[in-house]
Amino acid sequence: MNAMTDRYETLLPLKAEARNLSFYYGNFQALKNINMPIYEKKVTSLIGPSGCGKSTYLRCFNRMHDLYPGNRYEGAIDFHPDHTDLLSKKVDPIEVRMRISMVFQKPNPFPKSIYENVAYGLRVRGENARSVIDDKVEAALRGAALWGEVKDRLKELGANLSGGQQQRLCIARALATDPELMLFDEPTSALDPIATASIEELITELKERVTILIVTHNMQQAARISDYTAYMYIGEMVEFGVTDQIFIKPKRKETEDYITGRFG
Amino acid sequence: MNQQELQALRAMIVAHKRWDTLFGVIGILALMLGLMTFAALFADMAINGLGRISVDFLTSFPSRRAANAGILSAWVGSVLVMLVTAFAAVPLGVAAGVYLEEYAPKNWITDIIEINVSNLAGVPSIIYGLLALGLFVYTFGLGQSILTAGLTLALLILPVVIVATREAIRSIPQIIREGAYACGATTWQVVSDHIVPYSSAGILTGVIIGMARAIGETAPIITVGALTFIAFLPTMPFTGELPAGPFDWLFAPFTVMPIQMFNWTSRPEAAFLSNAAAAGFILVLMTLAMNGLAIWLRYRLRKNIKW
């Protein structure tokens, strides 16, 4: 156990914990020995310059890398409360993705109706009862602050919505199956400032119900919405801590340089 | 910039723009050459054949007397053969395309398969005919039947269907796939809920273009033993008595439109040439109708697909 682990073990309940996590694209090592806690029902943000591995790290949590050949994980992500190792070869990536949902950088609604977009996760789980799906779709759309705007047009194509609405639709899709952890991969980078503000507000509300891990290249966003922040650089976790501490009094010189804009 | 420089600049732009005009003219000429050739052939056929086209022509069997001869057995044969072709080529081709894109690991074996599928599209159709003669007629004992002809043409258009399927699948953005997988879908769920529905427009277009090619094929059909003179219709599909009855039509002897035309053009009497032109006119209309259907279906299906 290193010093960092000792410190956070005593704090809040954990949802997940990366232990000595390394990741390889073929021979290229993209993540180097990452140790980091994810606290339950908190927003944790990952910041760092482009190519630092923050998206790669995020995509380890739902085993997205399994979709492509030549990728390899080392170490573990211990998922609480059942202590399942998300990266274990014995754990089916589909099981992992059923528990951990994801919202992507660019809104990616399916070319289906708004209703079917939100219902998809339920359908994948074999849910066929119309009444159950109706209820969960409505709850998810309400949770994503979209219900009022779309309740009269559930049969319309998801792609007919504006960019910000599409992203909230994708959040509803990710929310509909009651995930334990939600991953956000730069969810506002394709959106205008007003849509960005609404997504940020939504994320702050969602943490009442679900643990959130978010990648952002916008430091102000990390400061606004997250409880904990991790600064990554070239595949390494440079510093992890309470967001206020990271932004006001970073322990490491590298973090300070990045935060203050002297670098990156 | 002084007046003199400005004039030089303008002169230069005018000179450069001449090439634009020149290429535009060449392009139109090249386009016209192709279109006009087809239009002239089609017009010639229409002039020669239009007089022969009537309800009787469509509902009469071939005859020794040109004035009584019709294309009933030929167009019915073509339609039935196409039916078999579609039923065989679509599931096989789509399954192969989906497998290659979504399931197969990317390695040298799939590379070799990929190259060979593309090469198959260029194999002369007579080769398919010979293969089918050996395989379907002799080895499997399917006889010189509608089934054999349909399967032969299915082989012929299989590469077209596979390539069209793969291209349609490749045009689906990766982010849509990732979105579906992130919901916890299995590969089969991704394929059946997303990949096939979203690529159906492209697949259908490929299928119909393949069918439009197959309907005009003569060589492989002759090789597997289509008759040139047929004065009866096969049992209509699904009307025969059980158990084997509904599928009797599959094993019936048959002829198709291009063979009927070929037969008529080889007769010495001029009247038969008119018949051939009339049949050709109808064959071209059938092909154009199929292509029209492809365009319409693509438009309809794509209306609901937006990324």
XYZ file of C-alpha atoms in Angstrom:
571
model
C 0.000 0.000 0.000
C 1.394 3.388 -0.912
C 0.808 6.572 0.974
C -2.063 7.700 -1.230
C -4.000 4.488 -0.651
C -3.576 4.765 3.071
C -5.006 8.217 3.035
C -8.209 7.515 1.153
C -8.971 4.154 2.773
C -10.142 6.058 5.814
C -12.531 8.336 3.924
C -15.926 7.895 2.271
C -17.394 4.620 0.953
C -15.721 3.511 -2.249
C -17.513 2.561 -5.453
C -14.432 1.443 -7.313
C -10.728 1.394 -6.942
C -8.043 1.126 -9.633
C -5.084 -0.879 -8.454
C -1.795 -0.876 -10.339
C -3.745 -0.430 -13.550
C -1.704 -0.455 -16.754
C -3.060 -0.573 -20.265
C -1.412 -1.417 -23.578
C -2.429 -0.722 -27.176
C -0.340 -3.509 -28.687
C 3.173 -2.705 -27.505
C 2.417 0.859 -26.555
C 1.808 1.384 -22.867
C -0.938 3.997 -22.604
C -1.559 3.820 -18.843
C 1.135 3.342 -16.240
C 0.401 1.780 -12.920
C -2.602 3.852 -11.929
C -3.981 3.716 -8.395
C -7.086 5.724 -7.724
C -10.299 5.574 -5.684
C -13.776 6.412 -7.016
C -16.049 7.467 -4.162
C -19.662 6.477 -4.123
C -22.205 9.098 -5.249
C -19.509 11.654 -5.931
C -18.374 13.234 -9.175
C -14.758 12.468 -9.969
C -13.186 14.243 -12.904
C -10.133 13.335 -14.931
C -8.149 16.231 -16.343
C -4.937 16.495 -18.289
C -3.589 17.511 -21.700
C -4.682 15.707 -24.912
C -3.169 12.262 -25.215
C -2.572 11.921 -21.474
C -4.662 8.760 -21.344
C -7.731 10.062 -19.522
C -10.196 8.688 -22.091
C -8.239 5.446 -22.290
C -8.502 5.157 -18.516
C -12.234 5.910 -18.554
C -12.854 3.269 -21.213
C -11.209 0.621 -19.024
C -14.165 0.874 -16.640
C -16.673 -0.505 -19.139
C -14.147 -2.674 -20.967
C -14.643 -0.701 -24.191
C -11.108 -1.692 -25.195
C -12.268 -5.301 -25.497
C -13.992 -4.336 -28.755
C -10.676 -3.917 -30.515
C -7.898 -6.441 -30.993
C -4.440 -6.064 -29.484
C -5.502 -4.271 -26.301
C -4.323 -5.543 -22.936
C -5.070 -4.638 -19.325
C -2.851 -5.230 -16.316
C -3.768 -4.717 -12.695
C -7.316 -4.466 -11.452
C -10.350 -2.273 -10.966
C -12.028 -3.418 -7.781
C -15.748 -2.686 -8.036
C -17.662 -2.319 -4.795
C -19.643 -3.579 -2.955
C -19.143 -7.067 -4.412
C -15.415 -6.673 -5.131
C -15.688 -7.786 -8.724
C -12.493 -7.154 -10.669
C -13.814 -5.341 -13.746
C -10.698 -6.160 -15.739
C -10.573 -9.852 -14.968
C -10.738 -12.137 -17.982
C -13.275 -14.193 -16.038
C -15.679 -11.262 -15.858
C -17.777 -10.858 -19.010
C -17.459 -7.327 -20.411
C -21.213 -7.414 -21.076
C -21.879 -7.850 -17.367
C -19.592 -4.877 -16.703
C -21.411 -2.700 -19.251
C -24.765 -3.649 -17.771
C -23.653 -2.188 -14.436
C -21.658 0.764 -15.736
C -23.091 2.981 -18.448
C -21.396 5.530 -20.640
C -22.070 8.871 -22.297
C -19.838 9.718 -25.233
C -18.065 12.822 -26.439
C -20.298 13.297 -29.441
C -24.020 12.691 -28.910
C -24.673 9.304 -30.510
C -28.404 8.623 -30.446
C -29.399 5.563 -32.454
C -31.337 6.323 -35.638
C -34.471 5.219 -33.825
C -37.258 7.047 -32.040
C -36.581 8.994 -28.845
C -38.535 6.339 -26.945
C -36.592 3.435 -28.434
C -33.288 5.168 -27.746
C -34.028 5.333 -24.039
C -35.622 1.881 -23.994
C -32.665 0.181 -25.660
C -30.791 -0.771 -22.508
C -33.993 -2.338 -21.155
C -34.624 -4.238 -24.371
C -31.071 -5.593 -24.280
C -31.900 -6.957 -20.845
C -34.903 -8.775 -22.293
C -37.512 -6.439 -20.804
C -40.620 -6.654 -22.982
C -43.422 -5.439 -20.739
C -44.716 -2.255 -22.285
C -45.815 -0.735 -18.975
C -42.437 -1.317 -17.330
C -40.584 0.181 -20.287
C -42.977 3.151 -20.452
C -42.366 3.929 -16.783
C -38.613 3.582 -16.962
C -38.350 5.621 -20.169
C -40.333 8.434 -18.539
C -38.285 8.250 -15.354
C -35.014 8.316 -17.306
C -36.144 11.232 -19.472
C -37.210 13.113 -16.344
C -33.862 12.266 -14.762
C -32.123 13.681 -17.817
C -34.268 16.858 -17.665
C -35.640 16.122 -21.119
C -39.139 14.830 -20.412
C -40.894 18.192 -20.712
C -39.328 18.861 -24.108
C -39.988 15.473 -25.688
C -43.029 13.942 -23.996
C -45.260 14.777 -26.970
C -42.784 13.583 -29.583
C -41.457 10.294 -28.260
C -41.942 8.662 -31.668
C -39.766 11.174 -33.481
C -36.185 10.391 -34.430
C -33.606 11.143 -31.763
C -31.476 12.822 -34.420
C -34.141 15.511 -34.890
C -33.312 16.977 -31.480
C -30.748 19.749 -30.963
C -27.202 18.795 -29.978
C -27.741 19.484 -26.276
C -31.043 17.585 -26.284
C -29.368 14.679 -28.074
C -26.725 14.524 -25.376
C -29.401 14.571 -22.685
C -31.149 11.786 -24.615
C -27.923 9.782 -24.456
C -27.755 10.499 -20.716
C -31.347 9.241 -20.377
C -30.344 6.112 -22.311
C -27.437 5.578 -19.935
C -29.668 6.279 -16.918
C -32.631 4.084 -17.828
C -31.034 0.880 -16.583
C -30.141 2.230 -13.118
C -26.363 2.012 -13.500
C -24.106 1.967 -10.455
C -21.472 4.091 -12.160
C -21.805 6.455 -15.104
C -18.877 7.312 -17.349
C -18.838 10.627 -19.201
C -16.223 11.071 -21.919
C -15.967 14.852 -22.514
C -19.766 15.043 -22.774
C -19.929 18.756 -23.507
C -17.050 19.219 -25.926
C -19.400 19.171 -28.939
C -21.965 21.491 -27.346
C -22.538 25.236 -27.111
C -22.211 27.043 -23.737
C -25.942 26.970 -22.920
C -26.249 23.231 -23.591
C -23.009 22.719 -21.660
C -24.448 24.513 -18.639
C -27.565 22.346 -18.695
C -25.499 19.133 -18.880
C -23.292 20.308 -16.022
C -26.338 21.070 -13.903
C -27.716 17.641 -14.736
C -24.505 15.900 -13.693
C -24.579 17.693 -10.366
C -28.148 16.487 -9.815
C -27.358 12.938 -10.895
C -24.743 12.399 -8.219
C -27.571 12.063 -5.692
C -28.337 8.728 -7.344
C -25.220 7.462 -9.053
C -21.444 7.621 -8.949
C -19.966 9.630 -11.800
C -16.580 9.554 -13.474
C -16.069 12.263 -16.057
C -13.293 13.113 -18.464
C -13.077 16.774 -19.295
C -10.560 18.946 -21.058
C -12.156 21.967 -19.525
C -10.589 22.712 -16.145
C -13.296 25.160 -15.145
C -15.826 22.415 -15.744
C -13.918 20.041 -13.486
C -13.775 22.738 -10.815
C -17.492 23.497 -11.144
C -18.966 20.034 -11.041
C -16.599 17.568 -9.443
C -15.929 16.579 -5.846
C -12.645 14.884 -6.661
C -10.192 15.531 -9.442
C -7.347 13.506 -10.876
C -4.651 15.075 -12.990
C -3.108 12.722 -15.533
C -0.054 13.188 -17.699
C 1.376 10.761 -20.289
C -0.416 7.761 -18.901
C 0.358 8.474 -15.276
C -1.828 9.604 -12.423
C 0.094 12.644 -11.248
C -2.197 13.777 -8.513
C -5.568 12.834 -7.083
C -7.458 14.777 -4.448
C -10.461 16.801 -3.401
C -11.227 19.192 -6.260
C -10.777 22.351 -4.178
C -7.425 21.202 -2.937
C -6.241 20.261 -6.462
C -7.218 23.647 -7.850
C -6.236 25.847 -4.910
C -3.302 24.065 -3.375
C -1.964 21.288 -5.596
C 0.723 19.178 -3.970
C 2.679 18.539 -7.127
C 4.498 21.133 -9.192
C 3.313 19.511 -12.476
C -0.322 19.832 -11.435
C 0.135 23.444 -10.490
C 1.789 24.215 -13.834
C -1.106 22.655 -15.708
C -3.832 24.247 -13.583
C -2.318 27.704 -13.838
C -1.910 27.373 -17.579
C 1.866 27.402 -17.608
C 1.673 24.103 -19.394
C -0.775 22.150 -21.593
C -1.747 46.832 -57.097
C -1.595 49.179 -60.040
C -3.853 49.117 -63.071
C -1.391 47.188 -65.190
C -0.899 44.416 -62.626
C -4.625 44.173 -62.090
C -5.190 43.690 -65.812
C -2.514 40.995 -65.962
C -4.164 39.215 -62.999
C -7.564 39.325 -64.667
C -6.148 38.022 -67.939
C -4.526 35.158 -66.078
C -7.773 34.215 -64.348
C -9.612 34.248 -67.692
C -6.925 32.006 -69.202
C -7.152 29.562 -66.301
C -10.922 29.489 -66.480
C -10.757 28.370 -70.107
C -9.649 24.976 -68.799
C -12.746 24.797 -66.656
C -14.949 25.374 -69.668
C -12.951 22.968 -71.789
C -13.201 20.158 -69.271
C -16.901 20.823 -68.796
C -17.451 20.388 -72.534
C -15.361 17.190 -72.665
C -17.286 15.833 -69.701
C -20.647 16.492 -71.292
C -19.472 14.861 -74.523
C -18.254 11.755 -72.699
C -21.513 11.515 -70.790
C -23.559 12.001 -73.949
C -21.604 9.344 -75.805
C -22.618 6.720 -73.271
C -26.171 7.899 -72.802
C -26.847 8.446 -76.504
C -25.547 5.004 -77.423
C -27.938 3.434 -74.962
C -30.768 5.731 -76.032
C -30.182 4.874 -79.711
C -30.181 1.134 -79.005
C -33.268 1.429 -76.865
C -35.051 3.583 -79.465
C -34.111 1.167 -82.248
C -35.472 -1.728 -80.218
C -38.610 0.218 -79.406
C -39.224 1.098 -83.067
C -38.749 -2.506 -84.168
C -40.587 -4.101 -81.311
C -43.259 -1.711 -80.152
C -45.671 -2.890 -82.844
C -45.521 -6.405 -81.411
C -46.163 -5.478 -77.805
C -49.694 -6.259 -76.736
C -51.485 -8.192 -74.072
C -51.392 -11.207 -76.378
C -47.609 -10.992 -76.633
C -47.341 -11.225 -72.858
C -49.879 -14.028 -72.518
C -48.901 -16.289 -75.434
C -46.417 -19.116 -75.540
C -43.714 -19.176 -78.203
C -44.906 -20.400 -81.566
C -43.527 -21.374 -84.968
C -45.566 -18.528 -86.429
C -43.979 -15.212 -85.460
C -47.294 -13.377 -85.333
C -48.688 -15.782 -82.705
C -45.554 -16.088 -80.617
C -45.356 -14.532 -77.170
C -43.139 -14.412 -74.108
C -45.396 -15.894 -71.446
C -43.145 -18.809 -70.547
C -40.074 -16.542 -70.749
C -41.183 -13.817 -68.376
C -42.765 -16.244 -65.945
C -39.512 -18.235 -66.039
C -37.470 -15.077 -65.431
C -39.634 -14.054 -62.489
C -39.484 -17.501 -60.872
C -35.737 -17.811 -61.392
C -35.268 -14.356 -59.857
C -37.364 -15.444 -56.885
C -35.048 -18.373 -56.234
C -32.002 -16.165 -56.787
C -33.200 -13.617 -54.250
C -34.098 -16.224 -51.644
C -30.679 -17.846 -51.987
C -28.404 -14.830 -52.465
C -29.815 -12.431 -49.873
C -29.452 -14.538 -46.704
C -26.099 -15.971 -47.790
C -24.660 -12.664 -48.949
C -25.895 -10.636 -45.998
C -24.731 -13.255 -43.505
C -21.302 -13.389 -45.150
C -21.016 -9.603 -45.222
C -22.108 -9.222 -41.596
C -19.728 -11.964 -40.499
C -16.765 -10.406 -42.299
C -17.455 -6.941 -40.883
C -18.674 -7.614 -37.361
C -17.414 -11.021 -36.293
C -14.318 -12.068 -38.223
C -10.966 -11.257 -36.633
C -8.879 -8.999 -38.833
C -6.045 -11.252 -39.951
C -4.494 -12.618 -43.143
C -7.202 -15.247 -43.609
C -9.953 -12.627 -43.691
C -7.743 -10.517 -45.980
C -7.509 -13.416 -48.425
C -11.259 -14.024 -48.240
C -11.851 -10.319 -48.806
C -9.648 -10.189 -51.914
C -11.254 -13.316 -53.305
C -14.791 -12.091 -52.788
C -13.938 -9.002 -54.829
C -12.276 -11.187 -57.468
C -15.330 -13.428 -57.711
C -17.338 -10.444 -58.903
C -15.083 -10.366 -61.981
C -15.304 -14.058 -62.921
C -17.012 -14.484 -66.330
C -20.574 -15.692 -65.908
C -20.043 -18.715 -68.172
C -17.637 -20.092 -65.552
C -20.443 -19.962 -63.001
C -22.585 -21.823 -65.527
C -20.031 -24.615 -65.878
C -19.569 -24.843 -62.124
C -23.328 -25.035 -61.631
C -23.669 -27.700 -64.317
C -21.170 -29.886 -62.478
C -22.368 -29.071 -58.989
C -26.137 -28.538 -59.065
C -27.145 -30.556 -62.133
C -24.832 -33.580 -61.840
C -23.551 -33.754 -58.249
C -26.710 -32.652 -56.433
C -29.049 -33.972 -59.120
C -31.258 -30.882 -59.126
C -31.832 -31.255 -62.861
C -32.109 -28.590 -65.525
C -34.612 -26.750 -63.433
C -35.691 -23.357 -62.152
C -33.964 -24.219 -58.875
C -30.635 -24.878 -60.602
C -30.865 -21.667 -62.642
C -31.842 -19.614 -59.593
C -28.994 -20.983 -57.521
C -26.538 -20.420 -60.369
C -27.512 -16.786 -60.674
C -27.427 -16.510 -56.882
C -23.769 -17.596 -56.968
C -23.161 -15.049 -59.694
C -24.544 -12.123 -57.682
C -23.336 -13.300 -54.278
C -20.118 -11.213 -54.471
C -22.170 -8.137 -55.386
C -24.445 -8.681 -52.383
C -21.513 -9.312 -50.045
C -19.622 -6.228 -51.185
C -22.758 -4.055 -50.982
C -23.515 -5.379 -47.496
C -19.991 -4.677 -46.290
C -19.943 -1.173 -47.704
C -23.316 -0.403 -46.160
C -22.125 -1.716 -42.801
C -18.891 0.251 -43.009
C -20.799 3.483 -43.450
C -22.310 3.074 -39.963
C -20.264 5.304 -37.634
C -18.236 3.426 -35.042
C -19.717 5.626 -32.320
C -23.153 4.078 -32.939
C -21.691 0.591 -32.425
C -19.902 1.715 -29.278
C -23.123 3.267 -27.997
C -24.935 -0.035 -28.439
C -22.148 -2.081 -26.869
C -21.988 0.368 -23.979
C -25.651 -0.458 -23.251
C -24.561 -4.037 -22.630
C -25.527 -5.486 -26.008
C -23.961 -8.677 -27.334
C -22.524 -8.694 -30.849
C -25.671 -10.440 -32.087
C -27.877 -7.784 -30.473
C -25.766 -5.043 -32.041
C -26.048 -6.754 -35.427
C -29.769 -7.469 -35.332
C -30.902 -4.255 -33.610
C -28.553 -1.829 -35.311
C -26.166 -3.001 -37.999
C -28.635 -4.807 -40.263
C -31.510 -2.312 -39.898
C -29.250 0.698 -40.535
C -27.531 -0.890 -43.519
C -30.696 -2.323 -45.083
C -30.966 0.490 -47.624
C -27.479 -0.165 -48.958
C -27.972 -3.930 -48.872
C -31.242 -3.721 -50.784
C -29.671 -1.490 -53.393
C -26.882 -4.010 -53.871
C -29.319 -6.900 -54.056
C -31.485 -5.234 -56.682
C -28.534 -4.117 -58.787
C -27.270 -7.696 -58.642
C -30.687 -9.002 -59.630
C -30.889 -6.537 -62.498
C -27.642 -7.991 -63.748
C -28.798 -11.562 -63.206
C -32.079 -11.133 -65.075
C -30.173 -10.345 -68.278
C -27.695 -13.235 -67.960
C -27.823 -15.776 -70.768
C -24.614 -17.788 -70.797
C -24.802 -19.548 -67.414
C -28.492 -20.284 -67.911
C -27.853 -21.947 -71.257
C -25.009 -23.925 -69.709
C -27.224 -25.364 -66.980
C -29.722 -26.327 -69.647
C -32.544 -23.860 -70.029
C -34.803 -24.830 -72.930
C -35.323 -22.445 -75.781
C -38.832 -23.509 -76.594
C -41.328 -23.992 -73.809
C -45.050 -24.074 -74.454
C -46.249 -24.622 -70.911
C -45.926 -22.981 -67.508
C -44.475 -24.622 -64.416
C -46.961 -25.376 -61.657
C -47.527 -22.053 -59.976
C -45.605 -21.781 -56.701
C -47.365 -23.067 -53.608
C -50.425 -24.374 -55.435
C -49.479 -28.064 -55.777
C -50.579 -30.827 -53.471
C -48.611 -31.563 -50.310
C -46.109 -32.950 -49.398
C -43.792 -32.030 -52.266
C -46.435 -30.275 -54.375
C -45.931 -26.679 -53.266
C -42.355 -26.846 -54.497
C -42.919 -28.660 -57.801
C -42.217 -25.434 -59.665
C -38.627 -25.463 -58.475
C -37.910 -28.581 -60.529
C -39.764 -27.563 -63.660
C -37.958 -26.981 -66.952
C -37.991 -23.350 -67.911
C -36.775 -20.605 -70.175
C -35.963 -16.974 -69.460
C -36.271 -13.703 -71.354
C -32.752 -13.373 -72.742
C -32.815 -16.958 -73.991
C -36.132 -16.378 -75.720
C -34.621 -13.323 -77.387
C -31.510 -15.227 -78.379
C -33.687 -17.941 -79.900
C -35.663 -15.447 -81.947
C -32.676 -13.496 -83.214
C -31.166 -16.703 -84.587
C -34.243 -17.325 -86.796
C -34.037 -16.288 -90.449
C -37.532 -14.710 -90.655
C -37.599 -10.937 -90.140
C -40.832 -11.172 -88.149
C -39.020 -12.999 -85.374
C -36.532 -10.143 -85.146
C -39.429 -7.862 -84.253
C -40.418 -10.343 -81.589
C -36.857 -10.307 -80.232
C -36.852 -6.503 -80.184
C -40.187 -6.474 -78.364
C -38.928 -8.982 -75.794
C -35.723 -6.947 -75.411
C -37.769 -3.812 -74.846
C -39.690 -5.527 -72.062
C -36.505 -6.943 -70.547
C -34.961 -3.461 -70.432
C -38.147 -2.141 -68.834
C -37.967 -4.894 -66.216
C -34.365 -3.968 -65.453
C -35.131 -0.253 -65.298
C -38.103 -0.981 -63.052
C -35.868 -2.946 -60.683
C -33.331 -0.131 -60.582
C -36.134 2.353 -60.021
C -37.351 0.225 -57.131
C -33.822 0.225 -55.695
C -33.642 4.022 -55.827
C -37.076 4.397 -54.252
C -36.371 1.901 -51.473
C -33.057 3.536 -50.705
C -34.750 6.915 -50.472
C -37.526 5.550 -48.231
C -35.222 3.652 -45.900
C -32.600 6.385 -45.611
C -35.169 8.974 -44.632
C -35.200 7.520 -41.123
C -31.463 7.058 -40.796
C -29.573 10.076 -39.517
C -26.395 9.960 -37.542
